[in-house]
Each structure stands twice: as structure tokens, then as C-alpha cells.
mmCIF file of C-alpha atoms in Angstrom:
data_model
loop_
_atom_site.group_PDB
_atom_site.id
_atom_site.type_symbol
_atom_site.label_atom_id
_atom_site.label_comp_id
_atom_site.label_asym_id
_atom_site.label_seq_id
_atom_site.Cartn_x
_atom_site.Cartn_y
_atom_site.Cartn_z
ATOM 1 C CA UNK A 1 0.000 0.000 0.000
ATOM 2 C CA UNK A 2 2.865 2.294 0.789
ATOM 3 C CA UNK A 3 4.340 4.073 -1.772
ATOM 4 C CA UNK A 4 7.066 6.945 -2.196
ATOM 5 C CA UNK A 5 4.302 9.200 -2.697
ATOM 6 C CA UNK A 6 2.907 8.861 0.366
ATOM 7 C CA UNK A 7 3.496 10.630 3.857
ATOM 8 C CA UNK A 8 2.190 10.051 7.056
ATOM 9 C CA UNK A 9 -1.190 11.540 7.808
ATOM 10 C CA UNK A 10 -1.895 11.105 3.982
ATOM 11 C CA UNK A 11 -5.478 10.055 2.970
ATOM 12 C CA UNK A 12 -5.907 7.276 0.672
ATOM 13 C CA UNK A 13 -8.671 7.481 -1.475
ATOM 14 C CA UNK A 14 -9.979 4.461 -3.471
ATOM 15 C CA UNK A 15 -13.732 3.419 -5.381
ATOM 16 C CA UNK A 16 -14.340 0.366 -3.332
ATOM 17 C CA UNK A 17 -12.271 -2.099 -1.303
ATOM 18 C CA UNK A 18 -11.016 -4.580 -4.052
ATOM 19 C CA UNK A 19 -9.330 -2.282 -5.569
ATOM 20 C CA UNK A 20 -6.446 -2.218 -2.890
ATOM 21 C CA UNK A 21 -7.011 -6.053 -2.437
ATOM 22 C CA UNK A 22 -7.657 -9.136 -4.302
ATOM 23 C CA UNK A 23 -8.297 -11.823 -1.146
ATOM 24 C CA UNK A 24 -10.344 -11.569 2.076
ATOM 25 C CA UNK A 25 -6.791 -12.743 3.829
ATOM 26 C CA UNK A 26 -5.318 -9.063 2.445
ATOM 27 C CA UNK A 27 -8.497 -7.694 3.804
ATOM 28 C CA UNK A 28 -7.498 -7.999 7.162
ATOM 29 C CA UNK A 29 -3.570 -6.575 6.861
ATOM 30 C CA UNK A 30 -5.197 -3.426 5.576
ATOM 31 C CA UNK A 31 -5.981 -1.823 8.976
ATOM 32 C CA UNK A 32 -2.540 -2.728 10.756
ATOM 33 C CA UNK A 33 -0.444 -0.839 7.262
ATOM 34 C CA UNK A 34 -2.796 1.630 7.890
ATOM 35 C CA UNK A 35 -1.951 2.082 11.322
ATOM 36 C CA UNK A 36 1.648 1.696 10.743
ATOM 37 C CA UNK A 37 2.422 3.990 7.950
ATOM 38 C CA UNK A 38 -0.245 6.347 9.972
ATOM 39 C CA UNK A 39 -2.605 6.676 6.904
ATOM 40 C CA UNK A 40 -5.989 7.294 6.303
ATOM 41 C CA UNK A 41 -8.159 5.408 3.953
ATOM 42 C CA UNK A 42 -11.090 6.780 2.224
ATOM 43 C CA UNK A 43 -13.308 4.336 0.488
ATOM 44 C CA UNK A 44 -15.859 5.547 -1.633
ATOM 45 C CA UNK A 45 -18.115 2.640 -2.512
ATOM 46 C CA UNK A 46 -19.130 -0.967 -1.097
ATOM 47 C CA UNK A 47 -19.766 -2.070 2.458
ATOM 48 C CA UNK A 48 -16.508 -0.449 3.747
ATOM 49 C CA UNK A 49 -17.386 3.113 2.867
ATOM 50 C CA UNK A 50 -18.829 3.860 6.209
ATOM 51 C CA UNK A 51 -16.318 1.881 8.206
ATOM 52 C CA UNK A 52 -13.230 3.689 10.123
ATOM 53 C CA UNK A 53 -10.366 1.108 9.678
ATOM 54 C CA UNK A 54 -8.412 2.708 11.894
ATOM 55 C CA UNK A 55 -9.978 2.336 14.984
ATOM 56 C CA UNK A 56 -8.397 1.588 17.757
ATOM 57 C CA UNK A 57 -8.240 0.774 21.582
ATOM 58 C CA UNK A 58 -7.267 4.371 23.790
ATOM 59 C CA UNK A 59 -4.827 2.444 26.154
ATOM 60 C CA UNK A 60 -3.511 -0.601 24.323
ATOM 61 C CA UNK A 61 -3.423 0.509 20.393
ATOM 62 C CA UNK A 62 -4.999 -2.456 19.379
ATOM 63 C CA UNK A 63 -7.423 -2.840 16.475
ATOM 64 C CA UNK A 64 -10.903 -3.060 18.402
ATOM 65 C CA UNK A 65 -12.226 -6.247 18.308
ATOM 66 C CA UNK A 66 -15.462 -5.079 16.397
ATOM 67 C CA UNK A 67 -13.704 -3.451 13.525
ATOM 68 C CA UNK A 68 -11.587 -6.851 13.122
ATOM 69 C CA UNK A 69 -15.076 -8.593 13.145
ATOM 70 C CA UNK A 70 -16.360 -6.623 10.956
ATOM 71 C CA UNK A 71 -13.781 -6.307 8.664
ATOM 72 C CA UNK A 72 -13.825 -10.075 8.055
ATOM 73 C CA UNK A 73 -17.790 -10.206 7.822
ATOM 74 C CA UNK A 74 -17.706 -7.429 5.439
ATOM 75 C CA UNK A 75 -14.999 -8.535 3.677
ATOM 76 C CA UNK A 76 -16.887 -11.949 2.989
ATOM 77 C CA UNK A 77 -19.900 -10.420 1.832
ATOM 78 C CA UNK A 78 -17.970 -7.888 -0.305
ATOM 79 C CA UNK A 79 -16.083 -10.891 -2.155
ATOM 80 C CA UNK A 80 -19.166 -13.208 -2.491
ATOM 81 C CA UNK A 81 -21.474 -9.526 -4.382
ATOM 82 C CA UNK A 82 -18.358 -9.265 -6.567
ATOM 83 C CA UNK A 83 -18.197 -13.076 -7.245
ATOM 84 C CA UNK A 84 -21.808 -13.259 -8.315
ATOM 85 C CA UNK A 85 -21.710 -9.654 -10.568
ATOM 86 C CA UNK A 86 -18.363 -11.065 -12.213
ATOM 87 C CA UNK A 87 -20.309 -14.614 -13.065
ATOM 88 C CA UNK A 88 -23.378 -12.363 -14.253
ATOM 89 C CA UNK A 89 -21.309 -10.242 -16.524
ATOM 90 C CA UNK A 90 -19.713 -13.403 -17.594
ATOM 91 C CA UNK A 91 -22.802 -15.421 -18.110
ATOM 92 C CA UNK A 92 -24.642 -12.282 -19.821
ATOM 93 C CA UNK A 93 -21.620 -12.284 -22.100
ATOM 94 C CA UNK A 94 -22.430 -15.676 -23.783
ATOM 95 C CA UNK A 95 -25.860 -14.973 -23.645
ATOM 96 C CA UNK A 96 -27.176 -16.328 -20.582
ATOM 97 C CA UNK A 97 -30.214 -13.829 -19.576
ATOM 98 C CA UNK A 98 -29.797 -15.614 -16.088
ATOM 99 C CA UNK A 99 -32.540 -15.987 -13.386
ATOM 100 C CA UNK A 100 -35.547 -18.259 -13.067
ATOM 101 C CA UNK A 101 -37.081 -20.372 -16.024
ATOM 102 C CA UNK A 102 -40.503 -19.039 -16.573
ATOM 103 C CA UNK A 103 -43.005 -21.933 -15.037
ATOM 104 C CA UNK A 104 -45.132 -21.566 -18.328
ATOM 105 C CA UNK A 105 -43.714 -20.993 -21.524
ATOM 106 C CA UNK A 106 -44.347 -17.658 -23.447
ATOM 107 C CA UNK A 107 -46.493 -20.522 -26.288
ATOM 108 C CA UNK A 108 -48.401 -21.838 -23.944
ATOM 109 C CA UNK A 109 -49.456 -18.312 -22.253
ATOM 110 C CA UNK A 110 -50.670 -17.109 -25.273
ATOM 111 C CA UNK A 111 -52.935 -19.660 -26.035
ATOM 112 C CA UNK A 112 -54.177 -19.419 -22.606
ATOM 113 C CA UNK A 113 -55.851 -16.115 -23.217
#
């Protein structure tokens, strides 16, 4: 995450949360390189817009407990959304309309009426 370009007290600004990662496992690094290059992270989109990543206990410095669970319960949600839009996309792209077969076929509707 660190590069020259950034300085401590820097905000980080990124559209959604896997853009900076690619695993849940990386997920949960982000708040400790946060805290150790003293950045801020701004995301923009997703579950983790509203979160503060940084947050931390006032007398040991520890990651609160909640923001770890959190960031591993958003984290699997996150990845699972952008697992199913990617096989959508993917599906749509060969043609696949995707969803539910209709019960009665558009045929047998119309000579129903």
C-alpha cells in the first residue's frame, strides 16, 4: 500500500475495497499498514465506505475487536457480491439472460388467453 508518494497523515482514497485487495486474507492486513504507515483510507463505494479502519483501543493501540469482526464479515460479503456480478457479466456475455425459467412458456401463455 505504501508508496514513495505517500506521507504520514496522507489520505488514501480508493472506489471500493477490491481495488487495494484481491483476497479476504489481504483484507485484514489493511488496517494494521494503515496504522503503521499512519494513513488514512477513504473508500468511496461498497460495504466499507462507512467503516473507520483505523480504529483503535485508547490504552492498548490495538485494532478493536469489532472493527476486526467486521472487517472479516464485510470482507466476505464484499467478495461473495463481486463473485456473483463477475459470473453475471460473464454469463450475460455468452448470452445467458440468467434468473428463473418461466413456469409456463411464453407458447403456452398465449394460447391461454
Amino acid at each position: 500500500m505504501r508508496s514513495s508518494t505517500t506521507r504520514p497523515g496522507d489520505i488514501v482514497h480508493i472506489s471500493e475495497m477490491f481495488r487495494l485487495v484481491r483476497s479476504t486474507g489481504h483484507i485484514l492486513d489493511v488496517p494494521d499498514v494503515l496504522h503503521r504507515d499512519r494513513l488514512a483510507l477513504r473508500i468511496h463505494d461498497g460495504a466499507f465506505s462507512a467503516m473507520d479502519l483505523t480504529a483503535r483501543h485508547p490504552r492498548t493501540g490495538e485494532l478493536l475487536s469489532t472493527v476486526k469482526f467486521m472487517v472479516q464479515t464485510l470482507a466476505a460479503a464484499e467478495l461473495q457480491r463481486e463473485l456473483t456480478y463477475d459470473g453475471l457479466r460473464a454469463a450475460e456475455a455468452k448470452g445467458s439472460k440468467g434468473g428463473r425459467r418461466p413456469a409456463v412458456t411464453a407458447d403456452k401463455t398465449g394460447r391461454a388467453h
